[in-house]
mmCIF file of C-alpha atoms in Angstrom:
data_model
loop_
_atom_site.group_PDB
_atom_site.id
_atom_site.type_symbol
_atom_site.label_atom_id
_atom_site.label_comp_id
_atom_site.label_asym_id
_atom_site.label_seq_id
_atom_site.Cartn_x
_atom_site.Cartn_y
_atom_site.Cartn_z
ATOM 1 C CA MET G 911 92.764 59.238 95.115
ATOM 2 C CA THR G 912 93.173 58.339 99.044
ATOM 3 C CA ASP G 913 90.638 58.319 100.932
ATOM 4 C CA ALA G 914 92.117 60.380 103.156
ATOM 5 C CA VAL G 915 92.896 63.254 100.307
ATOM 6 C CA GLU G 916 89.304 62.651 99.025
ATOM 7 C CA ALA G 917 87.564 63.696 102.346
ATOM 8 C CA ARG G 918 90.428 66.868 102.475
ATOM 9 C CA LYS G 919 88.731 67.449 99.081
ATOM 10 C CA ALA G 920 85.528 66.982 100.092
ATOM 11 C CA LEU G 921 86.241 69.739 102.890
ATOM 12 C CA GLN G 922 87.108 71.681 100.862
ATOM 13 C CA ARG G 923 84.373 71.531 98.929
ATOM 14 C CA GLN G 924 81.743 72.367 101.316
ATOM 15 C CA ARG G 925 83.656 75.240 102.798
ATOM 16 C CA ALA G 926 84.196 76.473 98.764
ATOM 17 C CA ALA G 927 81.222 79.553 98.497
ATOM 18 C CA ASP G 928 82.199 80.651 101.551
ATOM 19 C CA LEU G 929 85.918 80.796 101.107
ATOM 20 C CA GLU G 930 85.366 83.121 97.671
ATOM 21 C CA ALA G 931 83.384 85.195 99.340
ATOM 22 C CA LYS G 932 85.678 85.854 102.576
ATOM 23 C CA VAL G 933 88.432 86.653 100.058
ATOM 24 C CA ARG G 934 86.575 88.500 98.119
ATOM 25 C CA ARG G 935 85.157 90.448 101.059
ATOM 26 C CA LEU G 936 88.925 90.803 102.247
ATOM 27 C CA LEU G 937 91.251 91.183 99.166
ATOM 28 C CA GLY G 938 89.338 92.993 97.299
ATOM 29 C CA ALA G 939 88.544 92.389 93.142
ATOM 30 C CA PRO G 940 91.689 92.643 91.423
ATOM 31 C CA GLY G 941 89.243 92.851 88.209
ATOM 32 C CA GLY G 942 90.657 89.722 86.575
ATOM 33 C CA GLU G 943 94.304 90.779 86.217
ATOM 34 C CA GLY G 944 97.724 90.211 88.346
ATOM 35 C CA ARG G 945 98.641 86.723 89.146
ATOM 36 C CA ALA G 946 98.043 85.512 93.029
ATOM 37 C CA LEU G 947 100.057 83.011 94.842
ATOM 38 C CA ASP G 948 98.634 79.817 96.854
ATOM 39 C CA VAL G 949 101.463 78.910 99.387
ATOM 40 C CA GLY G 950 100.870 75.319 101.359
ATOM 41 C CA CYS G 951 97.804 75.012 98.411
ATOM 42 C CA GLY G 952 96.910 71.426 99.658
ATOM 43 C CA ALA G 953 94.051 70.653 97.491
ATOM 44 C CA GLY G 954 93.966 74.149 96.113
ATOM 45 C CA ALA G 955 91.608 75.688 98.459
ATOM 46 C CA PHE G 956 92.556 79.395 97.805
ATOM 47 C CA ALA G 957 94.011 79.052 94.520
ATOM 48 C CA TYR G 958 90.196 78.060 93.478
ATOM 49 C CA ALA G 959 88.981 81.050 95.454
ATOM 50 C CA VAL G 960 90.944 83.832 94.100
ATOM 51 C CA ALA G 961 91.460 82.353 90.699
ATOM 52 C CA PRO G 962 88.103 84.299 89.329
ATOM 53 C CA HIS G 963 89.649 87.750 90.338
ATOM 54 C CA VAL G 964 93.029 87.242 88.621
ATOM 55 C CA ALA G 965 94.739 86.454 85.582
ATOM 56 C CA GLU G 966 96.911 83.689 86.487
ATOM 57 C CA VAL G 967 96.902 81.591 90.092
ATOM 58 C CA ILE G 968 99.877 79.357 90.646
ATOM 59 C CA GLY G 969 99.687 76.897 93.791
ATOM 60 C CA ILE G 970 102.959 75.161 95.517
ATOM 61 C CA ASP G 971 102.617 72.178 98.081
ATOM 62 C CA GLY G 972 104.860 69.876 98.943
ATOM 63 C CA ASP G 973 103.134 66.299 98.972
ATOM 64 C CA GLU G 974 102.103 65.367 94.805
ATOM 65 C CA ALA G 975 99.110 63.644 96.204
ATOM 66 C CA LEU G 976 97.606 67.047 97.048
ATOM 67 C CA LEU G 977 98.346 68.861 94.224
ATOM 68 C CA ALA G 978 96.786 66.122 91.820
ATOM 69 C CA ALA G 979 93.544 66.997 93.896
ATOM 70 C CA ALA G 980 94.253 70.125 93.792
ATOM 71 C CA ARG G 981 95.217 69.780 89.454
ATOM 72 C CA ASP G 982 91.893 67.646 89.341
ATOM 73 C CA GLY G 983 88.770 70.003 88.218
ATOM 74 C CA ALA G 984 91.052 73.047 88.971
ATOM 75 C CA PRO G 985 90.160 77.041 87.108
ATOM 76 C CA PRO G 986 92.128 77.179 83.443
ATOM 77 C CA ASN G 987 94.104 79.329 85.011
ATOM 78 C CA ALA G 988 95.288 77.936 87.888
ATOM 79 C CA THR G 989 98.774 75.686 87.670
ATOM 80 C CA PHE G 990 100.293 73.930 90.904
ATOM 81 C CA VAL G 991 103.923 72.899 91.640
ATOM 82 C CA LEU G 992 105.747 71.343 93.182
ATOM 83 C CA GLY G 993 108.316 73.026 95.860
ATOM 84 C CA ASP G 994 109.292 74.114 99.544
ATOM 85 C CA ALA G 995 107.208 76.678 101.600
ATOM 86 C CA ALA G 996 110.121 78.257 102.958
ATOM 87 C CA ALA G 997 112.405 78.283 99.654
ATOM 88 C CA LEU G 998 110.197 79.460 96.778
ATOM 89 C CA PRO G 999 111.175 79.421 93.332
ATOM 90 C CA PHE G 1000 110.451 83.093 92.512
ATOM 91 C CA GLY G 1001 111.913 85.689 92.096
ATOM 92 C CA TYR G 1002 111.354 89.242 94.274
ATOM 93 C CA GLY G 1003 107.737 90.877 93.467
ATOM 94 C CA GLU G 1004 106.778 88.208 90.895
ATOM 95 C CA PHE G 1005 103.027 88.274 93.103
ATOM 96 C CA ASP G 1006 100.393 91.044 93.644
ATOM 97 C CA VAL G 1007 98.520 88.772 95.625
ATOM 98 C CA VAL G 1008 99.746 85.858 97.681
ATOM 99 C CA GLY G 1009 97.808 83.107 99.853
ATOM 100 C CA CYS G 1010 98.914 81.056 102.836
ATOM 101 C CA LEU G 1011 95.904 79.050 104.411
ATOM 102 C CA ARG G 1012 96.460 76.634 107.250
ATOM 103 C CA LEU G 1013 100.367 76.032 106.569
ATOM 104 C CA LEU G 1014 101.882 77.792 109.457
ATOM 105 C CA HIS G 1015 101.650 75.090 112.161
ATOM 106 C CA HIS G 1016 102.560 71.804 109.756
ATOM 107 C CA VAL G 1017 106.439 73.628 109.451
ATOM 108 C CA ARG G 1018 109.360 74.042 111.976
ATOM 109 C CA ARG G 1019 110.441 77.403 110.572
ATOM 110 C CA PRO G 1020 107.109 79.460 110.195
ATOM 111 C CA GLU G 1021 109.526 82.623 109.627
ATOM 112 C CA LEU G 1022 110.807 81.547 107.247
ATOM 113 C CA VAL G 1023 107.464 81.031 105.385
ATOM 114 C CA VAL G 1024 106.393 84.500 106.678
ATOM 115 C CA ALA G 1025 109.905 86.359 104.977
ATOM 116 C CA GLU G 1026 109.182 83.948 101.745
ATOM 117 C CA LEU G 1027 105.379 85.558 101.625
ATOM 118 C CA ALA G 1028 107.092 88.711 102.008
ATOM 119 C CA ARG G 1029 109.527 88.556 99.355
ATOM 120 C CA VAL G 1030 107.646 86.963 96.245
ATOM 121 C CA THR G 1031 104.628 89.918 97.078
ATOM 122 C CA ARG G 1032 105.531 92.960 94.787
ATOM 123 C CA PRO G 1033 105.621 96.545 96.592
ATOM 124 C CA GLY G 1034 102.147 97.101 97.498
ATOM 125 C CA GLY G 1035 100.592 93.944 97.231
ATOM 126 C CA ARG G 1036 98.978 92.082 99.083
ATOM 127 C CA ILE G 1037 98.728 88.862 101.656
ATOM 128 C CA LEU G 1038 96.382 86.285 102.886
ATOM 129 C CA LEU G 1039 97.678 85.225 106.118
ATOM 130 C CA VAL G 1040 95.468 82.535 107.788
ATOM 131 C CA ASP G 1041 96.171 79.471 110.774
ATOM 132 C CA GLN G 1042 94.343 78.170 113.450
ATOM 133 C CA LEU G 1043 95.797 80.339 116.541
ATOM 134 C CA GLY G 1044 97.717 78.911 119.902
ATOM 135 C CA ASP G 1045 96.470 80.391 123.282
ATOM 136 C CA ILE G 1046 97.888 82.594 124.932
ATOM 137 C CA ASP G 1047 98.504 79.798 127.448
ATOM 138 C CA PRO G 1048 101.251 77.760 126.678
ATOM 139 C CA MET G 1049 100.124 75.018 128.820
ATOM 140 C CA VAL G 1050 96.762 75.213 126.616
ATOM 141 C CA SER G 1051 98.592 75.614 123.761
ATOM 142 C CA LEU G 1052 100.899 72.208 124.414
ATOM 143 C CA GLU G 1053 98.039 70.284 125.240
ATOM 144 C CA LEU G 1054 96.192 70.783 122.027
ATOM 145 C CA ASP G 1055 99.175 70.467 119.776
ATOM 146 C CA ARG G 1056 100.083 67.117 121.396
ATOM 147 C CA PHE G 1057 96.651 65.919 120.131
ATOM 148 C CA GLU G 1058 97.190 67.557 116.535
ATOM 149 C CA ARG G 1059 100.324 65.987 116.316
ATOM 150 C CA SER G 1060 98.712 62.553 117.520
ATOM 151 C CA ARG G 1061 96.001 63.451 114.641
ATOM 152 C CA ASP G 1062 98.717 64.784 112.368
ATOM 153 C CA PRO G 1063 102.531 63.968 112.633
ATOM 154 C CA SER G 1064 103.109 66.505 110.237
ATOM 155 C CA HIS G 1065 101.237 69.393 112.649
ATOM 156 C CA THR G 1066 104.270 71.329 114.586
ATOM 157 C CA ARG G 1067 103.212 73.687 116.830
ATOM 158 C CA LEU G 1068 99.997 76.403 116.640
ATOM 159 C CA LEU G 1069 101.245 79.935 116.885
ATOM 160 C CA PRO G 1070 99.023 82.823 119.382
ATOM 161 C CA ASP G 1071 98.252 85.841 117.257
ATOM 162 C CA ALA G 1072 101.179 87.475 119.012
ATOM 163 C CA ASP G 1073 103.575 85.375 116.919
ATOM 164 C CA ILE G 1074 102.134 85.602 113.963
ATOM 165 C CA ARG G 1075 101.871 89.895 114.002
ATOM 166 C CA GLY G 1076 105.486 89.664 114.840
ATOM 167 C CA PHE G 1077 106.748 87.356 112.412
ATOM 168 C CA LEU G 1078 104.566 90.147 109.559
ATOM 169 C CA ASP G 1079 105.856 93.275 111.441
ATOM 170 C CA ALA G 1080 109.863 91.456 111.066
ATOM 171 C CA ASN G 1081 109.644 91.319 107.389
ATOM 172 C CA ASP G 1082 107.708 94.990 107.075
ATOM 173 C CA LEU G 1083 103.870 93.907 106.341
ATOM 174 C CA VAL G 1084 101.453 96.476 107.512
ATOM 175 C CA VAL G 1085 98.373 94.630 108.713
ATOM 176 C CA LEU G 1086 95.450 95.892 107.253
ATOM 177 C CA SER G 1087 93.264 94.044 108.508
ATOM 178 C CA ASN G 1088 92.139 91.026 111.458
ATOM 179 C CA GLU G 1089 89.572 88.814 112.189
ATOM 180 C CA ILE G 1090 89.563 85.976 114.441
ATOM 181 C CA GLU G 1091 86.960 83.184 114.114
ATOM 182 C CA HIS G 1092 85.546 80.046 116.015
ATOM 183 C CA GLU G 1093 85.110 77.274 114.032
ATOM 184 C CA ARG G 1094 83.640 74.016 115.393
ATOM 185 C CA ARG G 1095 85.636 71.092 113.863
ATOM 186 C CA ASP G 1096 83.634 67.589 113.761
ATOM 187 C CA LEU G 1097 86.124 65.219 115.339
ATOM 188 C CA GLU G 1098 85.258 62.221 112.473
ATOM 189 C CA GLN G 1099 85.442 64.470 109.251
ATOM 190 C CA PHE G 1100 88.956 65.040 110.772
ATOM 191 C CA LEU G 1101 89.882 61.911 111.088
ATOM 192 C CA ASP G 1102 88.773 60.759 108.034
ATOM 193 C CA ILE G 1103 91.068 63.320 106.737
ATOM 194 C CA ALA G 1104 94.112 62.001 108.507
ATOM 195 C CA GLY G 1105 93.511 59.204 107.419
ATOM 196 C CA LEU G 1106 93.100 56.835 110.680
ATOM 197 C CA GLU G 1107 91.766 53.610 111.512
ATOM 198 C CA GLY G 1108 91.237 50.915 114.038
ATOM 199 C CA ASP G 1109 93.167 51.238 117.046
ATOM 200 C CA GLU G 1110 94.493 54.665 116.160
ATOM 201 C CA ARG G 1111 91.730 55.939 115.385
ATOM 202 C CA GLU G 1112 89.941 54.832 118.743
ATOM 203 C CA ARG G 1113 92.839 56.032 120.481
ATOM 204 C CA VAL G 1114 93.394 59.696 119.328
ATOM 205 C CA ARG G 1115 89.612 59.264 119.605
ATOM 206 C CA ARG G 1116 89.922 59.314 123.146
ATOM 207 C CA MET G 1117 92.282 62.042 123.403
ATOM 208 C CA ALA G 1118 89.995 64.485 121.461
ATOM 209 C CA PRO G 1119 88.390 67.533 123.215
ATOM 210 C CA ALA G 1120 85.041 66.729 122.205
ATOM 211 C CA PRO G 1121 83.173 64.762 119.262
ATOM 212 C CA VAL G 1122 82.328 68.265 118.254
ATOM 213 C CA TYR G 1123 84.936 70.956 119.193
ATOM 214 C CA GLU G 1124 85.992 74.785 118.628
ATOM 215 C CA ILE G 1125 89.160 76.575 117.729
ATOM 216 C CA GLU G 1126 90.115 79.769 116.928
ATOM 217 C CA VAL G 1127 91.434 80.500 113.238
ATOM 218 C CA GLY G 1128 93.053 84.075 112.451
ATOM 219 C CA TRP G 1129 92.593 86.259 108.982
ATOM 220 C CA TYR G 1130 95.621 88.720 108.292
ATOM 221 C CA VAL G 1131 95.866 90.804 105.611
ATOM 222 C CA ALA G 1132 98.961 92.533 105.441
ATOM 223 C CA ARG G 1133 100.417 94.891 102.846
ATOM 224 C CA LYS G 1134 103.460 94.925 101.501
ATOM 225 C CA ARG G 1135 105.352 98.912 101.886
ATOM 226 C CA GLY G 1136 106.545 100.722 99.059
#
């Protein structure tokens, strides 16, 4: 496991109890039944959080190193597979619960990902979509995107709340609840996650808003009609 993946896994462990409690509060407890899907699972944060409450959970990601980290110590009812969030290898309505956490700002066509989340969720099923939000002022968002892209080249664009709601609405998904959290980030920890060292690390550090900075994270729970 690389240092960057280990740093990501460490952050996941720090957040695990809070995430499980939040997932239980937002989605309810399915009672150990049903199937769940974690799209863009990374090291498996959502899959781990939802696993105690479903019969089976599958995590899918395009990064084999992160999938290996997810499999290490995974719950017995969780499996992790390689795949593309914009072309999920599952049929219509296969899952009762679908989670997609902090992925949309890493993909070039987020609208395709949201469409796939809707497709694989059963009618009446629920989707938890979580992502860092862009600012309503596009110039502020552009500057933040510039910094995030320098830290992590996989970053594409932060979406404002209105865009995410638009994608959900376009796929006939009804927003049941929406929360916006202010999250404090320790710069050095996130430089570790990005695997930055030496001169490159110092260059990105100089671009940062502050040694500890605040972001907005949107949490959306939506139900598929039917």
